[in-house]
PDB file of C-alpha atoms in Angstrom:
ATOM      1  CA  LYS A   1      81.656 132.350 -93.425  1.00  0.00           C
ATOM      2  CA  ASN A   2      83.707 129.495 -94.874  1.00  0.00           C
ATOM      3  CA  GLU A   3      85.878 130.257 -97.873  1.00  0.00           C
ATOM      4  CA  VAL A   4      84.515 127.152 -99.619  1.00  0.00           C
ATOM      5  CA  GLU A   5      80.818 126.279 -99.489  1.00  0.00           C
ATOM      6  CA  GLN A   6      79.243 123.150-100.929  1.00  0.00           C
ATOM      7  CA  SER A   7      75.610 122.367-101.655  1.00  0.00           C
ATOM      8  CA  PRO A   8      73.699 120.336-100.924  1.00  0.00           C
ATOM      9  CA  GLN A   9      75.160 118.963 -97.691  1.00  0.00           C
ATOM     10  CA  ASN A  10      73.252 115.715 -98.157  1.00  0.00           C
ATOM     11  CA  LEU A  11      71.782 114.226-101.321  1.00  0.00           C
ATOM     12  CA  THR A  12      69.812 111.013-101.746  1.00  0.00           C
ATOM     13  CA  ALA A  13      68.829 109.800-105.205  1.00  0.00           C
ATOM     14  CA  GLN A  14      67.730 106.700-107.078  1.00  0.00           C
ATOM     15  CA  GLU A  15      70.069 104.644-109.215  1.00  0.00           C
ATOM     16  CA  GLY A  16      70.318 106.091-112.707  1.00  0.00           C
ATOM     17  CA  GLU A  17      69.619 109.704-111.771  1.00  0.00           C
ATOM     18  CA  PHE A  18      71.799 112.601-112.920  1.00  0.00           C
ATOM     19  CA  ILE A  19      73.598 114.112-109.929  1.00  0.00           C
ATOM     20  CA  THR A  20      74.929 117.652-109.486  1.00  0.00           C
ATOM     21  CA  ILE A  21      77.008 118.841-106.532  1.00  0.00           C
ATOM     22  CA  ASN A  22      77.943 122.511-106.316  1.00  0.00           C
ATOM     23  CA  CYS A  23      80.937 124.338-104.873  1.00  0.00           C
ATOM     24  CA  SER A  24      81.263 128.098-104.412  1.00  0.00           C
ATOM     25  CA  TYR A  25      84.309 129.907-103.118  1.00  0.00           C
ATOM     26  CA  SER A  26      85.000 133.466-102.068  1.00  0.00           C
ATOM     27  CA  VAL A  27      88.737 133.843-102.680  1.00  0.00           C
ATOM     28  CA  GLY A  28      91.069 133.928-105.666  1.00  0.00           C
ATOM     29  CA  ILE A  29      92.313 130.459-106.484  1.00  0.00           C
ATOM     30  CA  SER A  30      94.988 128.760-108.550  1.00  0.00           C
ATOM     31  CA  ALA A  31      93.163 125.447-108.860  1.00  0.00           C
ATOM     32  CA  LEU A  32      90.151 123.528-107.603  1.00  0.00           C
ATOM     33  CA  HIS A  33      90.058 119.860-106.653  1.00  0.00           C
ATOM     34  CA  TRP A  34      87.173 117.431-106.379  1.00  0.00           C
ATOM     35  CA  LEU A  35      87.789 114.538-103.984  1.00  0.00           C
ATOM     36  CA  GLN A  36      85.806 111.432-103.094  1.00  0.00           C
ATOM     37  CA  GLN A  37      85.818 110.057 -99.539  1.00  0.00           C
ATOM     38  CA  HIS A  38      84.516 106.566 -98.919  1.00  0.00           C
ATOM     39  CA  PRO A  39      83.070 105.312 -95.612  1.00  0.00           C
ATOM     40  CA  GLY A  40      86.067 104.520 -93.415  1.00  0.00           C
ATOM     41  CA  GLY A  41      87.939 107.639 -94.446  1.00  0.00           C
ATOM     42  CA  GLY A  42      89.966 106.954 -97.601  1.00  0.00           C
ATOM     43  CA  ILE A  43      90.147 109.947 -99.953  1.00  0.00           C
ATOM     44  CA  VAL A  44      90.670 109.733-103.703  1.00  0.00           C
ATOM     45  CA  SER A  45      91.402 112.680-105.958  1.00  0.00           C
ATOM     46  CA  LEU A  46      88.891 112.849-108.834  1.00  0.00           C
ATOM     47  CA  PHE A  47      89.744 116.055-110.688  1.00  0.00           C
ATOM     48  CA  MET A  48      91.981 119.078-110.565  1.00  0.00           C
ATOM     49  CA  LEU A  49      90.659 122.088-112.523  1.00  0.00           C
ATOM     50  CA  SER A  50      91.853 125.574-113.237  1.00  0.00           C
ATOM     51  CA  SER A  51      89.443 126.323-116.095  1.00  0.00           C
ATOM     52  CA  GLY A  52      86.768 124.784-118.280  1.00  0.00           C
ATOM     53  CA  LYS A  53      85.623 121.229-117.985  1.00  0.00           C
ATOM     54  CA  LYS A  54      87.023 117.745-117.403  1.00  0.00           C
ATOM     55  CA  LYS A  55      85.413 114.349-117.910  1.00  0.00           C
ATOM     56  CA  HIS A  56      86.357 110.931-116.593  1.00  0.00           C
ATOM     57  CA  GLY A  57      83.950 108.111-117.218  1.00  0.00           C
ATOM     58  CA  ARG A  58      80.577 109.096-115.769  1.00  0.00           C
ATOM     59  CA  LEU A  59      82.027 112.043-113.871  1.00  0.00           C
ATOM     60  CA  ILE A  60      82.160 115.581-115.243  1.00  0.00           C
ATOM     61  CA  ALA A  61      83.613 118.600-113.466  1.00  0.00           C
ATOM     62  CA  THR A  62      83.197 122.201-114.574  1.00  0.00           C
ATOM     63  CA  ILE A  63      84.516 125.472-113.242  1.00  0.00           C
ATOM     64  CA  ASN A  64      83.569 129.109-113.862  1.00  0.00           C
ATOM     65  CA  ILE A  65      86.420 131.260-112.576  1.00  0.00           C
ATOM     66  CA  GLN A  66      84.511 134.551-113.020  1.00  0.00           C
ATOM     67  CA  GLU A  67      81.568 133.288-110.979  1.00  0.00           C
ATOM     68  CA  LYS A  68      83.802 131.435-108.489  1.00  0.00           C
ATOM     69  CA  HIS A  69      81.755 128.292-108.879  1.00  0.00           C
ATOM     70  CA  SER A  70      82.339 124.666-109.767  1.00  0.00           C
ATOM     71  CA  SER A  71      80.033 121.719-110.274  1.00  0.00           C
ATOM     72  CA  LEU A  72      80.568 117.975-110.159  1.00  0.00           C
ATOM     73  CA  HIS A  73      78.122 115.917-112.207  1.00  0.00           C
ATOM     74  CA  ILE A  74      77.555 112.174-112.137  1.00  0.00           C
ATOM     75  CA  THR A  75      75.633 110.612-115.013  1.00  0.00           C
ATOM     76  CA  ALA A  76      73.763 107.299-114.661  1.00  0.00           C
ATOM     77  CA  SER A  77      74.429 107.211-110.917  1.00  0.00           C
ATOM     78  CA  HIS A  78      75.058 103.871-109.226  1.00  0.00           C
ATOM     79  CA  PRO A  79      74.983 102.759-105.575  1.00  0.00           C
ATOM     80  CA  ARG A  80      78.793 102.441-105.651  1.00  0.00           C
ATOM     81  CA  ASP A  81      78.918 106.236-106.200  1.00  0.00           C
ATOM     82  CA  SER A  82      77.659 106.649-102.613  1.00  0.00           C
ATOM     83  CA  ALA A  83      80.364 108.600-100.795  1.00  0.00           C
ATOM     84  CA  VAL A  84      81.221 112.060 -99.514  1.00  0.00           C
ATOM     85  CA  TYR A  85      82.357 114.423-102.275  1.00  0.00           C
ATOM     86  CA  ILE A  86      84.665 117.218-101.203  1.00  0.00           C
ATOM     87  CA  CYS A  87      85.616 120.390-103.032  1.00  0.00           C
ATOM     88  CA  ALA A  88      89.000 121.928-102.190  1.00  0.00           C
ATOM     89  CA  VAL A  89      90.655 125.086-103.524  1.00  0.00           C
ATOM     90  CA  LEU A  90      94.258 126.167-103.701  1.00  0.00           C
ATOM     91  CA  ILE A  91      94.279 129.812-102.670  1.00  0.00           C
ATOM     92  CA  GLN A  92      96.331 132.122-104.912  1.00  0.00           C
ATOM     93  CA  GLY A  93      99.686 132.892-103.378  1.00  0.00           C
ATOM     94  CA  ALA A  94      99.382 130.085-100.834  1.00  0.00           C
ATOM     95  CA  GLN A  95     100.495 126.481-101.145  1.00  0.00           C
ATOM     96  CA  LYS A  96      97.745 124.736 -99.248  1.00  0.00           C
ATOM     97  CA  LEU A  97      94.287 123.403 -99.941  1.00  0.00           C
ATOM     98  CA  VAL A  98      91.176 124.773 -98.231  1.00  0.00           C
ATOM     99  CA  PHE A  99      88.382 122.227 -98.109  1.00  0.00           C
ATOM    100  CA  GLY A 100      84.611 122.471 -98.236  1.00  0.00           C
ATOM    101  CA  GLN A 101      82.554 120.582 -95.688  1.00  0.00           C
ATOM    102  CA  GLY A 102      81.643 117.850 -98.154  1.00  0.00           C
ATOM    103  CA  THR A 103      78.421 116.565 -99.720  1.00  0.00           C
ATOM    104  CA  ARG A 104      77.189 113.171 -98.567  1.00  0.00           C
ATOM    105  CA  LEU A 105      75.700 111.343-101.580  1.00  0.00           C
ATOM    106  CA  THR A 106      73.561 108.226-101.197  1.00  0.00           C
ATOM    107  CA  ILE A 107      72.374 106.370-104.290  1.00  0.00           C
ATOM    108  CA  ASN A 108      69.635 103.856-103.599  1.00  0.00           C
ATOM    109  CA  PRO A 109      69.166 100.815-105.867  1.00  0.00           C
TER     110      PRO A 109
ATOM    111  CA  GLU B   1     100.040 100.574-106.910  1.00  0.00           C
ATOM    112  CA  ALA B   2     101.947 102.624-104.314  1.00  0.00           C
ATOM    113  CA  GLU B   3      99.885 103.909-101.396  1.00  0.00           C
ATOM    114  CA  VAL B   4     100.259 106.164 -98.394  1.00  0.00           C
ATOM    115  CA  ALA B   5     100.350 104.019 -95.262  1.00  0.00           C
ATOM    116  CA  GLN B   6      99.058 105.110 -91.871  1.00  0.00           C
ATOM    117  CA  SER B   7      98.905 103.411 -88.511  1.00  0.00           C
ATOM    118  CA  PRO B   8      97.082 102.742 -86.371  1.00  0.00           C
ATOM    119  CA  ARG B   9      93.766 102.830 -88.240  1.00  0.00           C
ATOM    120  CA  TYR B  10      91.847 103.338 -85.002  1.00  0.00           C
ATOM    121  CA  LYS B  11      92.919 104.651 -81.619  1.00  0.00           C
ATOM    122  CA  ILE B  12      90.895 105.048 -78.448  1.00  0.00           C
ATOM    123  CA  THR B  13      92.497 106.877 -75.572  1.00  0.00           C
ATOM    124  CA  GLU B  14      91.567 108.694 -72.408  1.00  0.00           C
ATOM    125  CA  LYS B  15      91.982 112.431 -72.075  1.00  0.00           C
ATOM    126  CA  SER B  16      95.359 113.599 -70.797  1.00  0.00           C
ATOM    127  CA  GLN B  17      97.088 110.571 -72.367  1.00  0.00           C
ATOM    128  CA  ALA B  18      99.660 110.812 -75.145  1.00  0.00           C
ATOM    129  CA  VAL B  19      98.961 109.438 -78.633  1.00  0.00           C
ATOM    130  CA  ALA B  20     101.101 109.115 -81.734  1.00  0.00           C
ATOM    131  CA  PHE B  21     100.233 108.496 -85.358  1.00  0.00           C
ATOM    132  CA  TRP B  22     102.568 107.302 -88.087  1.00  0.00           C
ATOM    133  CA  CYS B  23     102.556 107.983 -91.823  1.00  0.00           C
ATOM    134  CA  ASP B  24     104.685 106.516 -94.593  1.00  0.00           C
ATOM    135  CA  PRO B  25     104.223 108.467 -97.843  1.00  0.00           C
ATOM    136  CA  ILE B  26     104.556 107.136-101.354  1.00  0.00           C
ATOM    137  CA  SER B  27     108.218 106.531-102.124  1.00  0.00           C
ATOM    138  CA  GLY B  28     109.836 109.565-103.699  1.00  0.00           C
ATOM    139  CA  HIS B  29     107.173 112.034-102.599  1.00  0.00           C
ATOM    140  CA  ALA B  30     108.881 115.093-101.157  1.00  0.00           C
ATOM    141  CA  THR B  31     105.822 116.765 -99.680  1.00  0.00           C
ATOM    142  CA  LEU B  32     103.865 115.328 -96.760  1.00  0.00           C
ATOM    143  CA  TYR B  33     100.707 116.746 -95.223  1.00  0.00           C
ATOM    144  CA  TRP B  34      98.875 116.018 -91.960  1.00  0.00           C
ATOM    145  CA  TYR B  35      95.185 116.932 -91.906  1.00  0.00           C
ATOM    146  CA  ARG B  36      92.536 116.757 -89.179  1.00  0.00           C
ATOM    147  CA  GLN B  37      88.950 116.041 -90.186  1.00  0.00           C
ATOM    148  CA  ILE B  38      86.226 116.515 -87.608  1.00  0.00           C
ATOM    149  CA  LEU B  39      83.072 114.506 -88.277  1.00  0.00           C
ATOM    150  CA  GLY B  40      80.861 116.240 -90.808  1.00  0.00           C
ATOM    151  CA  GLN B  41      83.514 118.719 -91.893  1.00  0.00           C
ATOM    152  CA  GLY B  42      86.212 118.882 -94.534  1.00  0.00           C
ATOM    153  CA  PRO B  43      89.876 118.219 -93.713  1.00  0.00           C
ATOM    154  CA  GLU B  44      91.946 121.017 -92.196  1.00  0.00           C
ATOM    155  CA  LEU B  45      95.704 121.239 -92.726  1.00  0.00           C
ATOM    156  CA  LEU B  46      97.722 120.826 -89.546  1.00  0.00           C
ATOM    157  CA  VAL B  47     101.259 120.693 -90.908  1.00  0.00           C
ATOM    158  CA  GLN B  48     103.046 120.460 -94.251  1.00  0.00           C
ATOM    159  CA  PHE B  49     106.586 119.137 -94.743  1.00  0.00           C
ATOM    160  CA  GLN B  50     108.885 119.597 -97.702  1.00  0.00           C
ATOM    161  CA  ASP B  51     111.434 116.826 -97.208  1.00  0.00           C
ATOM    162  CA  GLU B  52     112.371 117.126 -93.518  1.00  0.00           C
ATOM    163  CA  SER B  53     111.479 120.816 -93.170  1.00  0.00           C
ATOM    164  CA  VAL B  54     108.194 122.260 -91.951  1.00  0.00           C
ATOM    165  CA  VAL B  55     106.655 124.502 -94.629  1.00  0.00           C
ATOM    166  CA  ASP B  56     103.408 125.390 -92.845  1.00  0.00           C
ATOM    167  CA  ASP B  57     102.338 124.611 -89.297  1.00  0.00           C
ATOM    168  CA  SER B  58     100.230 127.711 -88.725  1.00  0.00           C
ATOM    169  CA  GLN B  59      97.148 125.667 -87.778  1.00  0.00           C
ATOM    170  CA  LEU B  60      98.970 123.178 -85.543  1.00  0.00           C
ATOM    171  CA  PRO B  61      98.090 123.632 -81.832  1.00  0.00           C
ATOM    172  CA  LYS B  62     101.697 123.683 -80.758  1.00  0.00           C
ATOM    173  CA  ASP B  63     100.982 123.543 -77.046  1.00  0.00           C
ATOM    174  CA  ARG B  64      99.926 119.927 -77.403  1.00  0.00           C
ATOM    175  CA  PHE B  65     100.659 118.788 -80.975  1.00  0.00           C
ATOM    176  CA  SER B  66     104.036 118.041 -82.496  1.00  0.00           C
ATOM    177  CA  ALA B  67     105.088 116.594 -85.832  1.00  0.00           C
ATOM    178  CA  GLU B  68     108.388 115.437 -87.204  1.00  0.00           C
ATOM    179  CA  ARG B  69     109.825 113.973 -90.370  1.00  0.00           C
ATOM    180  CA  LEU B  70     113.409 113.482 -89.302  1.00  0.00           C
ATOM    181  CA  LYS B  71     114.794 111.739 -92.395  1.00  0.00           C
ATOM    182  CA  GLY B  72     112.402 113.306 -94.860  1.00  0.00           C
ATOM    183  CA  VAL B  73     110.543 110.046 -95.406  1.00  0.00           C
ATOM    184  CA  ASP B  74     108.026 108.833 -92.819  1.00  0.00           C
ATOM    185  CA  SER B  75     106.436 111.136 -90.278  1.00  0.00           C
ATOM    186  CA  THR B  76     104.970 111.038 -86.784  1.00  0.00           C
ATOM    187  CA  LEU B  77     102.230 113.257 -85.371  1.00  0.00           C
ATOM    188  CA  LYS B  78     101.940 113.353 -81.585  1.00  0.00           C
ATOM    189  CA  ILE B  79      99.330 114.742 -79.233  1.00  0.00           C
ATOM    190  CA  GLN B  80     100.168 115.216 -75.561  1.00  0.00           C
ATOM    191  CA  PRO B  81      97.953 115.517 -73.605  1.00  0.00           C
ATOM    192  CA  ALA B  82      94.914 114.480 -75.649  1.00  0.00           C
ATOM    193  CA  GLU B  83      91.671 116.394 -75.093  1.00  0.00           C
ATOM    194  CA  LEU B  84      88.078 115.417 -75.826  1.00  0.00           C
ATOM    195  CA  GLY B  85      87.978 117.874 -78.748  1.00  0.00           C
ATOM    196  CA  ASP B  86      90.835 116.063 -80.460  1.00  0.00           C
ATOM    197  CA  SER B  87      88.496 113.233 -81.470  1.00  0.00           C
ATOM    198  CA  ALA B  88      88.663 113.247 -85.272  1.00  0.00           C
ATOM    199  CA  MET B  89      90.094 111.516 -88.333  1.00  0.00           C
ATOM    200  CA  TYR B  90      93.766 112.293 -88.867  1.00  0.00           C
ATOM    201  CA  LEU B  91      94.696 112.050 -92.526  1.00  0.00           C
ATOM    202  CA  CYS B  92      98.148 111.954 -94.059  1.00  0.00           C
ATOM    203  CA  ALA B  93      98.758 112.832 -97.706  1.00  0.00           C
ATOM    204  CA  SER B  94     101.797 113.105 -99.940  1.00  0.00           C
ATOM    205  CA  SER B  95     102.654 114.631-103.286  1.00  0.00           C
ATOM    206  CA  PHE B  96     105.677 114.464-105.537  1.00  0.00           C
ATOM    207  CA  HIS B  97     106.297 118.197-105.815  1.00  0.00           C
ATOM    208  CA  GLN B  98     105.808 121.007-103.368  1.00  0.00           C
ATOM    209  CA  GLY B  99     102.557 122.863-103.847  1.00  0.00           C
ATOM    210  CA  ALA B 100      99.157 121.297-104.243  1.00  0.00           C
ATOM    211  CA  ASN B 101      98.616 123.003-107.589  1.00  0.00           C
ATOM    212  CA  THR B 102     101.467 121.253-109.297  1.00  0.00           C
ATOM    213  CA  ASP B 103     100.661 117.694-108.325  1.00  0.00           C
ATOM    214  CA  THR B 104      97.921 115.467-107.019  1.00  0.00           C
ATOM    215  CA  GLN B 105      97.843 114.727-103.311  1.00  0.00           C
ATOM    216  CA  TYR B 106      97.510 111.048-102.440  1.00  0.00           C
ATOM    217  CA  PHE B 107      95.738 110.352 -99.173  1.00  0.00           C
ATOM    218  CA  GLY B 108      96.228 107.553 -96.691  1.00  0.00           C
ATOM    219  CA  PRO B 109      93.327 105.669 -95.058  1.00  0.00           C
ATOM    220  CA  GLY B 110      93.475 107.859 -91.960  1.00  0.00           C
ATOM    221  CA  THR B 111      93.629 107.233 -88.223  1.00  0.00           C
ATOM    222  CA  ARG B 112      90.329 107.636 -86.392  1.00  0.00           C
ATOM    223  CA  LEU B 113      91.020 108.947 -82.880  1.00  0.00           C
ATOM    224  CA  THR B 114      88.459 108.781 -80.102  1.00  0.00           C
ATOM    225  CA  VAL B 115      89.268 110.530 -76.830  1.00  0.00           C
ATOM    226  CA  LEU B 116      87.157 109.440 -73.862  1.00  0.00           C
TER     227      LEU B 116
END
């Protein structure tokens, strides 16, 4: 079993819908990252969380350390949000990121 | 805005050939990472450098892969000989401080390798 599991693996929605992508992990962590990967491969860091909630524009990320779960929300989704969203955790005591398999999001106009 | 540079962007090679990828991190970033991302999966760390020293290469297949960062700036990842299973995206990232929890990692555009 992977240490980091994301759901769903694929998500298709209509423009304007509220989007939720989930990430669960099975190990103790120091921090959790949400990343966005565009077609062609480029990766952009969206959030780094160790507790609570962060918001940037239409993106909101939350983490529940006790439940070992994080969610990424997108409000008023737009076709330009179409990308692969990747959750990655920094394992306690280690200095490297372990990545989930990614969630492919497609927003149709 | 400063970016991580990688070349080539695409590489097609035949199995048993040698390939090399180059990465130039953001100026001043001490930590450099090489990741491999197989289609449909998340990236997997191959090697991490702090300046010119290897910090973690536990997942690097050392029988065929090698990586160096001789002057602590740019880095080269080599595969010799390439195998069909090496087909993947090879991503380079850099961060200012050592340790992913202290600083954001900035990713390059990647090199997509296809082994025929």
